[in-house]
CSV table of N, CA and C in Angstrom, one decimal:
chain,number,residue,atom,x,y,z
A,799,UNK,N,11.6,19.2,-44.0
A,799,UNK,CA,10.2,18.9,-43.7
A,799,UNK,C,9.5,18.4,-44.9
A,800,UNK,N,8.7,17.4,-44.8
A,800,UNK,CA,7.9,16.9,-45.9
A,800,UNK,C,6.5,17.3,-45.6
A,801,UNK,N,5.9,17.9,-46.5
A,801,UNK,CA,4.5,18.5,-46.4
A,801,UNK,C,3.5,17.4,-46.3
A,802,UNK,N,2.2,17.8,-46.5
A,802,UNK,CA,1.1,16.8,-46.4
A,802,UNK,C,1.3,15.6,-47.4
A,803,UNK,N,1.1,14.4,-46.8
A,803,UNK,CA,1.3,13.2,-47.6
A,803,UNK,C,0.1,13.1,-48.5
A,804,UNK,N,-1.0,13.4,-48.0
A,804,UNK,CA,-2.3,13.3,-48.8
A,804,UNK,C,-3.2,14.4,-48.4
A,805,UNK,N,-3.5,15.3,-49.3
A,805,UNK,CA,-4.3,16.5,-48.9
A,805,UNK,C,-5.6,16.1,-48.3
A,806,UNK,N,-6.2,15.0,-48.7
A,806,UNK,CA,-7.6,14.7,-48.2
A,806,UNK,C,-7.6,14.2,-46.7
A,807,UNK,N,-6.5,13.7,-46.2
A,807,UNK,CA,-6.5,13.2,-44.8
A,807,UNK,C,-5.6,14.1,-43.9
A,808,UNK,N,-5.0,15.2,-44.5
A,808,UNK,CA,-4.2,16.1,-43.7
A,808,UNK,C,-3.3,15.5,-42.7
A,809,UNK,N,-2.4,14.7,-43.2
A,809,UNK,CA,-1.4,14.1,-42.4
A,809,UNK,C,0.0,14.7,-42.7
A,810,UNK,N,0.7,15.1,-41.6
A,810,UNK,CA,2.0,15.8,-41.8
A,810,UNK,C,3.1,14.9,-41.2
A,811,UNK,N,4.1,14.7,-42.0
A,811,UNK,CA,5.3,14.0,-41.5
A,811,UNK,C,6.4,15.1,-41.5
A,812,UNK,N,7.0,15.3,-40.4
A,812,UNK,CA,8.1,16.3,-40.3
A,812,UNK,C,9.4,15.5,-40.0
A,813,UNK,N,10.4,15.8,-40.8
A,813,UNK,CA,11.7,15.2,-40.6
A,813,UNK,C,12.8,16.3,-40.5
A,814,UNK,N,13.3,16.5,-39.4
A,814,UNK,CA,14.3,17.6,-39.2
A,814,UNK,C,15.7,17.1,-39.5
A,815,UNK,N,16.1,16.0,-38.9
A,815,UNK,CA,17.4,15.4,-39.2
A,815,UNK,C,17.2,13.9,-39.1
A,816,UNK,N,18.2,13.1,-39.3
A,816,UNK,CA,18.0,11.6,-39.3
A,816,UNK,C,17.4,11.0,-38.0
A,817,UNK,N,17.5,11.7,-36.9
A,817,UNK,CA,17.1,11.2,-35.6
A,817,UNK,C,15.7,11.7,-35.2
A,818,UNK,N,15.2,12.8,-35.8
A,818,UNK,CA,14.0,13.4,-35.3
A,818,UNK,C,12.9,13.1,-36.3
A,819,UNK,N,11.7,12.5,-35.8
A,819,UNK,CA,10.6,12.3,-36.6
A,819,UNK,C,9.3,12.8,-35.9
A,820,UNK,N,8.5,13.5,-36.6
A,820,UNK,CA,7.2,13.9,-36.0
A,820,UNK,C,6.1,13.6,-37.0
A,821,UNK,N,5.0,13.2,-36.5
A,821,UNK,CA,3.8,12.9,-37.3
A,821,UNK,C,2.6,13.4,-36.7
A,822,UNK,N,1.7,14.0,-37.4
A,822,UNK,CA,0.4,14.5,-37.0
A,822,UNK,C,-0.6,14.0,-37.9
A,823,UNK,N,-1.7,13.3,-37.3
A,823,UNK,CA,-2.7,12.7,-38.2
A,823,UNK,C,-4.0,12.6,-37.4
A,824,UNK,N,-5.0,13.4,-37.7
A,824,UNK,CA,-6.3,13.4,-37.1
A,824,UNK,C,-6.3,13.3,-35.5
A,825,UNK,N,-5.6,14.1,-34.9
A,825,UNK,CA,-5.5,14.1,-33.4
A,825,UNK,C,-4.4,13.3,-32.8
A,826,UNK,N,-3.8,12.5,-33.7
A,826,UNK,CA,-2.7,11.6,-33.3
A,826,UNK,C,-1.4,12.4,-33.5
A,827,UNK,N,-0.6,12.6,-32.5
A,827,UNK,CA,0.7,13.3,-32.6
A,827,UNK,C,1.8,12.4,-32.1
A,828,UNK,N,2.8,12.2,-32.9
A,828,UNK,CA,3.9,11.3,-32.6
A,828,UNK,C,5.2,12.1,-32.8
A,829,UNK,N,6.1,11.9,-31.8
A,829,UNK,CA,7.5,12.6,-31.9
A,829,UNK,C,8.5,11.6,-31.4
A,830,UNK,N,9.5,11.4,-32.2
A,830,UNK,CA,10.7,10.5,-31.8
A,830,UNK,C,11.9,11.3,-32.0
A,831,UNK,N,12.8,11.2,-31.0
A,831,UNK,CA,14.1,11.9,-31.1
A,831,UNK,C,15.1,11.1,-30.3
A,832,UNK,N,16.0,10.3,-31.0
A,832,UNK,CA,16.9,9.4,-30.4
A,832,UNK,C,16.2,8.5,-29.4
A,833,UNK,N,16.4,8.6,-28.1
A,833,UNK,CA,15.7,7.7,-27.2
A,833,UNK,C,14.4,8.2,-26.7
A,834,UNK,N,14.0,9.4,-27.1
A,834,UNK,CA,12.7,10.0,-26.6
A,834,UNK,C,11.6,9.6,-27.6
A,835,UNK,N,10.5,9.1,-27.0
A,835,UNK,CA,9.3,8.9,-27.8
A,835,UNK,C,8.1,9.5,-27.1
A,836,UNK,N,7.3,10.2,-27.9
A,836,UNK,CA,6.1,10.9,-27.3
A,836,UNK,C,4.9,10.6,-28.2
A,837,UNK,N,3.8,10.3,-27.6
A,837,UNK,CA,2.6,10.0,-28.4
A,837,UNK,C,1.4,10.7,-27.7
A,838,UNK,N,0.6,11.4,-28.4
A,838,UNK,CA,-0.7,11.9,-27.8
A,838,UNK,C,-1.8,11.6,-28.7
A,839,UNK,N,-3.0,11.2,-28.2
A,839,UNK,CA,-4.2,10.9,-29.0
A,839,UNK,C,-5.4,10.9,-28.1
A,840,UNK,N,-6.3,11.8,-28.3
A,840,UNK,CA,-7.6,11.9,-27.6
A,840,UNK,C,-7.5,11.7,-26.1
A,841,UNK,N,-6.7,12.4,-25.4
A,841,UNK,CA,-6.6,12.2,-23.9
A,841,UNK,C,-5.6,11.2,-23.4
A,842,UNK,N,-5.0,10.5,-24.4
A,842,UNK,CA,-3.9,9.5,-24.1
A,842,UNK,C,-2.6,10.2,-24.3
A,843,UNK,N,-1.7,10.2,-23.3
A,843,UNK,CA,-0.4,10.7,-23.5
A,843,UNK,C,0.6,9.7,-23.0
A,844,UNK,N,1.6,9.4,-23.9
A,844,UNK,CA,2.6,8.4,-23.6
A,844,UNK,C,4.0,9.0,-23.9
A,845,UNK,N,4.9,8.8,-22.9
A,845,UNK,CA,6.2,9.3,-23.0
A,845,UNK,C,7.2,8.3,-22.5
A,846,UNK,N,8.2,8.0,-23.3
A,846,UNK,CA,9.3,7.1,-23.0
A,846,UNK,C,10.6,7.7,-23.2
A,847,UNK,N,11.5,7.5,-22.3
A,847,UNK,CA,12.9,8.0,-22.4
A,847,UNK,C,13.8,7.3,-21.5
A,848,UNK,N,14.8,6.5,-22.1
A,848,UNK,CA,15.8,5.8,-21.4
A,848,UNK,C,15.3,5.1,-20.2
A,849,UNK,N,14.4,4.2,-20.3
A,849,UNK,CA,13.9,3.4,-19.2
A,849,UNK,C,12.8,4.0,-18.4
A,850,UNK,N,12.5,5.3,-18.7
A,850,UNK,CA,11.4,5.9,-18.0
A,850,UNK,C,10.2,5.8,-18.9
A,851,UNK,N,9.0,5.3,-18.4
A,851,UNK,CA,7.8,5.2,-19.2
A,851,UNK,C,6.7,5.9,-18.4
A,852,UNK,N,6.0,6.8,-19.0
A,852,UNK,CA,4.9,7.5,-18.4
A,852,UNK,C,3.7,7.4,-19.3
A,853,UNK,N,2.5,7.2,-18.7
A,853,UNK,CA,1.3,7.1,-19.4
A,853,UNK,C,0.2,7.8,-18.7
A,854,UNK,N,-0.6,8.6,-19.3
A,854,UNK,CA,-1.7,9.3,-18.7
A,854,UNK,C,-2.9,9.1,-19.7
A,855,UNK,N,-4.1,8.8,-19.1
A,855,UNK,CA,-5.3,8.6,-19.9
A,855,UNK,C,-6.5,9.0,-19.0
A,856,UNK,N,-7.1,10.1,-19.3
A,856,UNK,CA,-8.1,10.7,-18.4
A,856,UNK,C,-7.7,10.7,-17.0
A,857,UNK,N,-8.2,9.9,-16.1
A,857,UNK,CA,-7.8,10.0,-14.6
A,857,UNK,C,-6.7,9.0,-14.3
A,858,UNK,N,-6.3,8.2,-15.2
A,858,UNK,CA,-5.3,7.2,-15.0
A,858,UNK,C,-3.9,7.8,-15.2
A,859,UNK,N,-3.0,7.6,-14.3
A,859,UNK,CA,-1.6,8.0,-14.4
A,859,UNK,C,-0.7,6.8,-14.0
A,860,UNK,N,0.3,6.5,-14.9
A,860,UNK,CA,1.2,5.4,-14.6
A,860,UNK,C,2.6,5.8,-15.0
A,861,UNK,N,3.5,5.3,-14.1
A,861,UNK,CA,4.9,5.6,-14.4
A,861,UNK,C,5.8,4.4,-14.0
A,862,UNK,N,6.7,4.1,-14.8
A,862,UNK,CA,7.7,3.0,-14.6
A,862,UNK,C,9.1,3.4,-14.8
A,863,UNK,N,10.0,3.2,-13.9
A,863,UNK,CA,11.4,3.6,-14.1
A,863,UNK,C,12.3,2.7,-13.2
A,864,UNK,N,13.1,1.9,-13.8
A,864,UNK,CA,14.1,1.1,-13.1
A,864,UNK,C,13.6,0.4,-11.8
A,865,UNK,N,12.6,-0.4,-11.9
A,865,UNK,CA,12.0,-1.1,-10.8
A,865,UNK,C,11.0,-0.4,-10.0
A,866,UNK,N,10.8,0.9,-10.2
A,866,UNK,CA,9.8,1.7,-9.6
A,866,UNK,C,8.6,1.7,-10.5
A,867,UNK,N,7.4,1.4,-9.9
A,867,UNK,CA,6.2,1.4,-10.6
A,867,UNK,C,5.2,2.2,-9.8
A,868,UNK,N,4.5,3.2,-10.4
A,868,UNK,CA,3.5,4.0,-9.7
A,868,UNK,C,2.3,4.1,-10.6
A,869,UNK,N,1.1,4.0,-9.9
A,869,UNK,CA,-0.2,4.0,-10.6
A,869,UNK,C,-1.1,4.9,-9.8
A,870,UNK,N,-1.8,5.8,-10.4
A,870,UNK,CA,-2.8,6.6,-9.7
A,870,UNK,C,-4.1,6.6,-10.6
A,871,UNK,N,-5.2,6.3,-9.9
A,871,UNK,CA,-6.5,6.3,-10.7
A,871,UNK,C,-7.6,6.5,-9.7
A,872,UNK,N,-8.3,7.7,-9.8
A,872,UNK,CA,-9.5,8.0,-9.1
A,872,UNK,C,-9.4,7.6,-7.6
A,873,UNK,N,-8.4,8.2,-6.9
A,873,UNK,CA,-8.2,7.9,-5.5
A,873,UNK,C,-7.4,6.7,-5.1
A,874,UNK,N,-7.2,5.9,-6.1
A,874,UNK,CA,-6.3,4.7,-5.8
A,874,UNK,C,-4.9,5.1,-6.2
A,875,UNK,N,-4.0,4.8,-5.3
A,875,UNK,CA,-2.5,5.1,-5.5
A,875,UNK,C,-1.8,3.8,-5.1
A,876,UNK,N,-1.0,3.4,-6.1
A,876,UNK,CA,-0.2,2.1,-5.9
A,876,UNK,C,1.3,2.4,-6.2
A,877,UNK,N,2.2,1.9,-5.4
A,877,UNK,CA,3.6,2.1,-5.6
A,877,UNK,C,4.3,0.8,-5.3
A,878,UNK,N,5.2,0.4,-6.2
A,878,UNK,CA,6.0,-0.8,-5.9
A,878,UNK,C,7.5,-0.4,-6.3
A,879,UNK,N,8.4,-0.9,-5.4
A,879,UNK,CA,9.8,-0.6,-5.7
A,879,UNK,C,10.7,-1.6,-4.9
A,880,UNK,N,11.3,-2.5,-5.6
A,880,UNK,CA,12.3,-3.5,-5.0
A,880,UNK,C,11.7,-4.1,-3.7
A,881,UNK,N,10.6,-4.8,-3.8
A,881,UNK,CA,10.1,-5.5,-2.6
A,881,UNK,C,9.2,-4.6,-1.7
A,882,UNK,N,9.2,-3.3,-2.0
A,882,UNK,CA,8.3,-2.4,-1.3
A,882,UNK,C,7.0,-2.3,-2.1
A,883,UNK,N,5.8,-2.5,-1.4
A,883,UNK,CA,4.5,-2.4,-2.0
A,883,UNK,C,3.7,-1.5,-1.1
A,884,UNK,N,3.1,-0.5,-1.7
A,884,UNK,CA,2.3,0.5,-1.0
A,884,UNK,C,1.0,0.7,-1.8
A,885,UNK,N,-0.1,0.9,-1.1
A,885,UNK,CA,-1.4,1.1,-1.7
A,885,UNK,C,-2.2,2.0,-0.8
A,886,UNK,N,-2.9,3.0,-1.4
A,886,UNK,CA,-3.8,3.8,-0.6
A,886,UNK,C,-5.1,3.9,-1.5
A,887,UNK,N,-6.3,3.9,-0.8
A,887,UNK,CA,-7.5,4.0,-1.5
A,887,UNK,C,-8.6,4.3,-0.5
A,888,UNK,N,-9.2,5.5,-0.6
A,888,UNK,CA,-10.3,6.0,0.2
A,888,UNK,C,-10.2,5.6,1.7
A,889,UNK,N,-9.1,6.0,2.3
A,889,UNK,CA,-8.9,5.8,3.7
A,889,UNK,C,-8.2,4.5,4.1
A,890,UNK,N,-8.0,3.6,3.1
A,890,UNK,CA,-7.3,2.3,3.3
A,890,UNK,C,-5.8,2.6,2.9
A,891,UNK,N,-4.9,2.2,3.8
A,891,UNK,CA,-3.5,2.3,3.6
A,891,UNK,C,-2.9,0.9,3.8
A,892,UNK,N,-2.1,0.4,2.9
A,892,UNK,CA,-1.5,-0.9,3.0
A,892,UNK,C,0.0,-0.8,2.6
A,893,UNK,N,0.8,-1.4,3.4
A,893,UNK,CA,2.2,-1.4,3.2
A,893,UNK,C,2.8,-2.8,3.4
A,894,UNK,N,3.6,-3.2,2.4
A,894,UNK,CA,4.3,-4.5,2.6
A,894,UNK,C,5.7,-4.3,2.1
A,895,UNK,N,6.7,-4.7,3.0
A,895,UNK,CA,8.1,-4.7,2.6
A,895,UNK,C,8.8,-5.9,3.3
A,896,UNK,N,9.4,-6.7,2.5
A,896,UNK,CA,10.0,-7.9,3.1
A,896,UNK,C,9.0,-8.7,4.0
A,897,UNK,N,9.3,-8.8,5.3
A,897,UNK,CA,8.4,-9.6,6.2
A,897,UNK,C,7.4,-8.7,6.9
A,898,UNK,N,7.4,-7.4,6.6
A,898,UNK,CA,6.5,-6.4,7.3
A,898,UNK,C,5.3,-6.2,6.5
A,899,UNK,N,4.1,-6.3,7.2
A,899,UNK,CA,2.9,-6.0,6.5
A,899,UNK,C,2.1,-5.1,7.4
A,900,UNK,N,1.6,-4.0,6.9
A,900,UNK,CA,0.8,-3.0,7.8
A,900,UNK,C,-0.4,-2.6,7.0
A,901,UNK,N,-1.5,-2.4,7.8
A,901,UNK,CA,-2.8,-2.0,7.2
A,901,UNK,C,-3.4,-1.0,8.1
A,902,UNK,N,-3.9,0.1,7.6
A,902,UNK,CA,-4.7,1.1,8.4
A,902,UNK,C,-6.0,1.4,7.6
A,903,UNK,N,-7.1,1.3,8.3
A,903,UNK,CA,-8.4,1.6,7.7
A,903,UNK,C,-9.4,2.0,8.7
A,904,UNK,N,-9.8,3.3,8.6
A,904,UNK,CA,-10.9,3.8,9.5
A,904,UNK,C,-10.7,3.4,11.0
A,905,UNK,N,-9.6,3.7,11.6
A,905,UNK,CA,-9.4,3.3,13.0
A,905,UNK,C,-8.8,2.0,13.3
A,906,UNK,N,-8.8,1.1,12.3
A,906,UNK,CA,-8.3,-0.2,12.4
A,906,UNK,C,-6.8,-0.2,12.0
A,907,UNK,N,-5.9,-0.7,12.9
A,907,UNK,CA,-4.5,-0.7,12.6
A,907,UNK,C,-4.1,-2.2,12.8
A,908,UNK,N,-3.4,-2.7,11.8
A,908,UNK,CA,-2.9,-4.1,11.8
A,908,UNK,C,-1.5,-4.1,11.4
A,909,UNK,N,-0.7,-4.9,12.2
A,909,UNK,CA,0.8,-5.0,11.8
A,909,UNK,C,1.2,-6.5,12.0
A,910,UNK,N,1.9,-7.0,11.0
A,910,UNK,CA,2.4,-8.3,11.0
A,910,UNK,C,3.8,-8.2,10.6
A,911,UNK,N,4.7,-8.8,11.5
A,911,UNK,CA,6.1,-8.8,11.2
A,911,UNK,C,6.7,-10.1,11.8
A,912,UNK,N,7.2,-11.0,10.9
A,912,UNK,CA,7.7,-12.2,11.4
A,912,UNK,C,6.6,-12.9,12.2
A,913,UNK,N,6.9,-13.3,13.4
A,913,UNK,CA,5.9,-13.9,14.3
A,913,UNK,C,5.1,-12.9,15.1
A,914,UNK,N,5.3,-11.6,14.9
A,914,UNK,CA,4.6,-10.6,15.7
A,914,UNK,C,3.3,-10.2,15.0
A,915,UNK,N,2.2,-10.2,15.7
A,915,UNK,CA,0.9,-9.8,15.1
A,915,UNK,C,0.4,-8.8,16.1
A,916,UNK,N,0.0,-7.6,15.6
A,916,UNK,CA,-0.6,-6.6,16.5
A,916,UNK,C,-1.8,-6.0,15.8
A,917,UNK,N,-2.8,-5.6,16.6
A,917,UNK,CA,-4.1,-5.1,16.1
A,917,UNK,C,-4.6,-4.1,17.1
A,918,UNK,N,-5.1,-3.0,16.5
A,918,UNK,CA,-5.7,-1.9,17.4
A,918,UNK,C,-7.0,-1.4,16.6
A,919,UNK,N,-8.1,-1.4,17.4
A,919,UNK,CA,-9.4,-0.9,16.8
A,919,UNK,C,-10.3,-0.4,17.9
A,920,UNK,N,-10.6,0.9,17.9
A,920,UNK,CA,-11.6,1.5,18.8
A,920,UNK,C,-11.4,1.0,20.3
A,921,UNK,N,-10.3,1.1,20.9
A,921,UNK,CA,-10.1,0.7,22.3
A,921,UNK,C,-9.7,-0.7,22.4
A,922,UNK,N,-9.8,-1.5,21.4
A,922,UNK,CA,-9.3,-2.9,21.5
A,922,UNK,C,-7.9,-3.0,21.0
A,923,UNK,N,-7.0,-3.6,21.8
A,923,UNK,CA,-5.6,-3.8,21.4
A,923,UNK,C,-5.3,-5.2,21.6
A,924,UNK,N,-4.7,-5.9,20.6
A,924,UNK,CA,-4.4,-7.3,20.7
A,924,UNK,C,-2.9,-7.4,20.2
A,925,UNK,N,-2.2,-8.4,20.8
A,925,UNK,CA,-0.8,-8.6,20.5
A,925,UNK,C,-0.5,-10.1,20.6
A,926,UNK,N,0.2,-10.6,19.6
A,926,UNK,CA,0.7,-12.0,19.7
A,926,UNK,C,2.1,-12.1,19.2
A,927,UNK,N,2.9,-12.8,20.0
A,927,UNK,CA,4.3,-13.0,19.6
A,927,UNK,C,4.9,-14.3,20.3
A,928,UNK,N,5.2,-15.3,19.5
A,928,UNK,CA,5.9,-16.5,20.0
A,928,UNK,C,5.2,-17.1,21.3
A,929,UNK,N,4.0,-17.3,21.3
A,929,UNK,CA,3.3,-17.9,22.4
A,929,UNK,C,2.8,-16.9,23.4
A,930,UNK,N,3.2,-15.7,23.3
A,930,UNK,CA,2.7,-14.6,24.2
A,930,UNK,C,1.5,-14.0,23.5
A,931,UNK,N,0.3,-13.9,24.2
A,931,UNK,CA,-0.9,-13.3,23.7
A,931,UNK,C,-1.4,-12.3,24.7
A,932,UNK,N,-1.7,-11.1,24.3
A,932,UNK,CA,-2.2,-10.1,25.2
A,932,UNK,C,-3.3,-9.4,24.5
A,933,UNK,N,-4.3,-9.0,25.3
A,933,UNK,CA,-5.5,-8.3,24.9
A,933,UNK,C,-5.9,-7.3,25.9
A,934,UNK,N,-6.3,-6.1,25.4
A,934,UNK,CA,-6.8,-5.0,26.2
A,934,UNK,C,-8.0,-4.4,25.6
A,935,UNK,N,-9.1,-4.3,26.3
A,935,UNK,CA,-10.3,-3.7,25.8
A,935,UNK,C,-11.0,-3.0,27.0
A,936,UNK,N,-11.0,-1.7,26.9
A,936,UNK,CA,-11.5,-0.9,28.0
A,936,UNK,C,-10.9,-1.3,29.3
A,937,UNK,N,-11.7,-1.9,30.2
A,937,UNK,CA,-11.2,-2.3,31.5
A,937,UNK,C,-10.7,-3.7,31.6
A,938,UNK,N,-10.9,-4.4,30.5
A,938,UNK,CA,-10.5,-5.9,30.5
A,938,UNK,C,-9.1,-6.0,29.9
A,939,UNK,N,-8.2,-6.7,30.7
A,939,UNK,CA,-6.9,-7.0,30.3
A,939,UNK,C,-6.6,-8.5,30.4
A,940,UNK,N,-6.1,-9.1,29.4
A,940,UNK,CA,-5.8,-10.5,29.5
A,940,UNK,C,-4.4,-10.8,28.9
A,941,UNK,N,-3.7,-11.8,29.4
A,941,UNK,CA,-2.4,-12.2,29.0
A,941,UNK,C,-2.3,-13.7,29.1
A,942,UNK,N,-1.7,-14.4,28.1
A,942,UNK,CA,-1.4,-15.8,28.3
A,942,UNK,C,0.0,-16.0,27.8
A,943,UNK,N,0.8,-16.9,28.5
A,943,UNK,CA,2.2,-17.2,28.0
A,943,UNK,C,2.6,-18.5,28.7
A,944,UNK,N,2.8,-19.5,27.9
A,944,UNK,CA,3.3,-20.8,28.4
A,944,UNK,C,2.7,-21.3,29.7
A,945,UNK,N,1.4,-21.4,29.7
A,945,UNK,CA,0.7,-21.9,30.9
A,945,UNK,C,0.4,-20.9,31.9
A,946,UNK,N,0.9,-19.7,31.7
A,946,UNK,CA,0.5,-18.6,32.6
A,946,UNK,C,-0.7,-17.8,32.0
A,947,UNK,N,-1.7,-17.6,32.8
A,947,UNK,CA,-2.9,-16.9,32.3
A,947,UNK,C,-3.3,-15.8,33.3
A,948,UNK,N,-3.4,-14.6,32.9
A,948,UNK,CA,-3.7,-13.5,33.8
A,948,UNK,C,-4.9,-12.8,33.2
A,949,UNK,N,-5.9,-12.4,34.0
A,949,UNK,CA,-7.1,-11.7,33.6
A,949,UNK,C,-7.3,-10.6,34.6
A,950,UNK,N,-7.5,-9.4,34.2
A,950,UNK,CA,-7.9,-8.3,35.0
A,950,UNK,C,-9.1,-7.6,34.5
A,951,UNK,N,-10.1,-7.4,35.4
A,951,UNK,CA,-11.3,-6.7,35.0
A,951,UNK,C,-11.8,-5.9,36.2
A,952,UNK,N,-11.8,-4.6,36.0
A,952,UNK,CA,-12.2,-3.7,37.2
A,952,UNK,C,-11.4,-4.1,38.4
A,953,UNK,N,-12.1,-4.5,39.5
A,953,UNK,CA,-11.4,-4.9,40.7
A,953,UNK,C,-11.0,-6.4,40.8
A,954,UNK,N,-11.3,-7.1,39.7
A,954,UNK,CA,-11.1,-8.6,39.7
A,954,UNK,C,-9.7,-8.9,39.1
A,955,UNK,N,-8.9,-9.7,39.7
A,955,UNK,CA,-7.6,-10.1,39.2
A,955,UNK,C,-7.6,-11.7,39.3
A,956,UNK,N,-7.3,-12.3,38.2
A,956,UNK,CA,-7.2,-13.8,38.2
A,956,UNK,C,-5.9,-14.2,37.6
A,957,UNK,N,-5.1,-15.1,38.3
A,957,UNK,CA,-3.9,-15.6,37.8
A,957,UNK,C,-3.9,-17.1,37.9
A,958,UNK,N,-3.6,-17.8,36.8
A,958,UNK,CA,-3.4,-19.3,36.9
A,958,UNK,C,-2.1,-19.6,36.3
A,959,UNK,N,-1.4,-20.6,36.9
A,959,UNK,CA,-0.1,-21.1,36.4
A,959,UNK,C,0.1,-22.5,37.0
A,960,UNK,N,0.1,-23.4,36.1
A,960,UNK,CA,0.4,-24.8,36.4
A,960,UNK,C,-0.3,-25.3,37.7
A,961,UNK,N,-1.6,-25.2,37.7
A,961,UNK,CA,-2.3,-25.7,38.8
A,961,UNK,C,-2.5,-24.7,40.0
A,962,UNK,N,-1.8,-23.6,39.9
A,962,UNK,CA,-1.9,-22.6,41.0
A,962,UNK,C,-2.9,-21.6,40.5
A,963,UNK,N,-3.9,-21.3,41.3
A,963,UNK,CA,-5.0,-20.3,40.9
A,963,UNK,C,-5.0,-19.2,42.0
A,964,UNK,N,-4.9,-18.0,41.6
A,964,UNK,CA,-4.9,-16.9,42.5
A,964,UNK,C,-6.0,-15.9,42.0
A,965,UNK,N,-6.9,-15.5,42.9
A,965,UNK,CA,-8.0,-14.6,42.6
A,965,UNK,C,-8.1,-13.5,43.6
A,966,UNK,N,-8.1,-12.3,43.2
A,966,UNK,CA,-8.3,-11.2,44.1
A,966,UNK,C,-9.5,-10.3,43.6
A,967,UNK,N,-10.3,-9.9,44.5
A,967,UNK,CA,-11.4,-9.0,44.2
A,967,UNK,C,-11.4,-7.9,45.3
A,968,UNK,N,-10.9,-6.8,44.9
A,968,UNK,CA,-10.6,-5.7,45.8
A,968,UNK,C,-9.9,-6.2,47.0
A,969,UNK,N,-10.5,-6.3,48.1
A,969,UNK,CA,-9.8,-6.7,49.4
A,969,UNK,C,-9.9,-8.2,49.7
A,970,UNK,N,-10.8,-8.9,48.9
A,970,UNK,CA,-11.0,-10.3,49.2
A,970,UNK,C,-10.0,-11.1,48.3
A,971,UNK,N,-9.2,-12.0,49.0
A,971,UNK,CA,-8.2,-12.8,48.2
A,971,UNK,C,-8.5,-14.3,48.4
A,972,UNK,N,-8.3,-15.0,47.3
A,972,UNK,CA,-8.5,-16.5,47.4
A,972,UNK,C,-7.3,-17.1,46.7
A,973,UNK,N,-6.8,-18.1,47.4
A,973,UNK,CA,-5.7,-18.9,46.8
A,973,UNK,C,-6.0,-20.3,47.0
A,974,UNK,N,-6.0,-21.1,45.9
A,974,UNK,CA,-6.2,-22.5,46.1
A,974,UNK,C,-5.5,-23.3,45.0
A,975,UNK,N,-5.0,-24.5,45.4
A,975,UNK,CA,-4.2,-25.2,44.4
A,975,UNK,C,-5.1,-26.0,43.4
C-alpha cells in the first residue's frame, strides 16, 4: 500500500499486487482488478467486467452485455437484444421483433405483422390482411374482400358482389341486380 500522495488533498492509492489498483480521492473511488473496473462518484456507479457494463446514476440504470442493452429511468424501461426491441412507459407497451410490431396503450391494442394489421380499442375491432378488411363496432359489422362487401347492423344485412345486391331487414328481403 502506498499512503497519502499529498496530505492536503487526502488522496490514497492502494496497490496490493501488480493487477489490483484502488484510488480514493474526494468522493471518487476507483478499483481495478484484472478485467474488473469499478468507479463511484457522487451517486454515479460504473462497473465493467468481461463485456458486462453497468451504470447507475440517481434514477438512471443501464446495462449492456453481449448484444443485450437495458435502460431504466423514471418509469421508462427499454430493452434491446438481437433484433428484439421492447419499451414500457406509463401504461405504454411497445414490442418489435423482426416483422412483428405490437403496441398497447390504455385499452388500445395494435398489431402489425407482415401484411396483417389488427387494431382493438373500446369495442372497436379492425383487421386487414391481403385485401381482406373487417370491422366490428358494437352492433355494426363490415367486411370487404375482392369485390365482396358485407354490412350488418342490428336487423339490417347488406351484401354486394359484382353487381349483385342483397338486402335483408328482419323479415323483408330485397334482391336486385
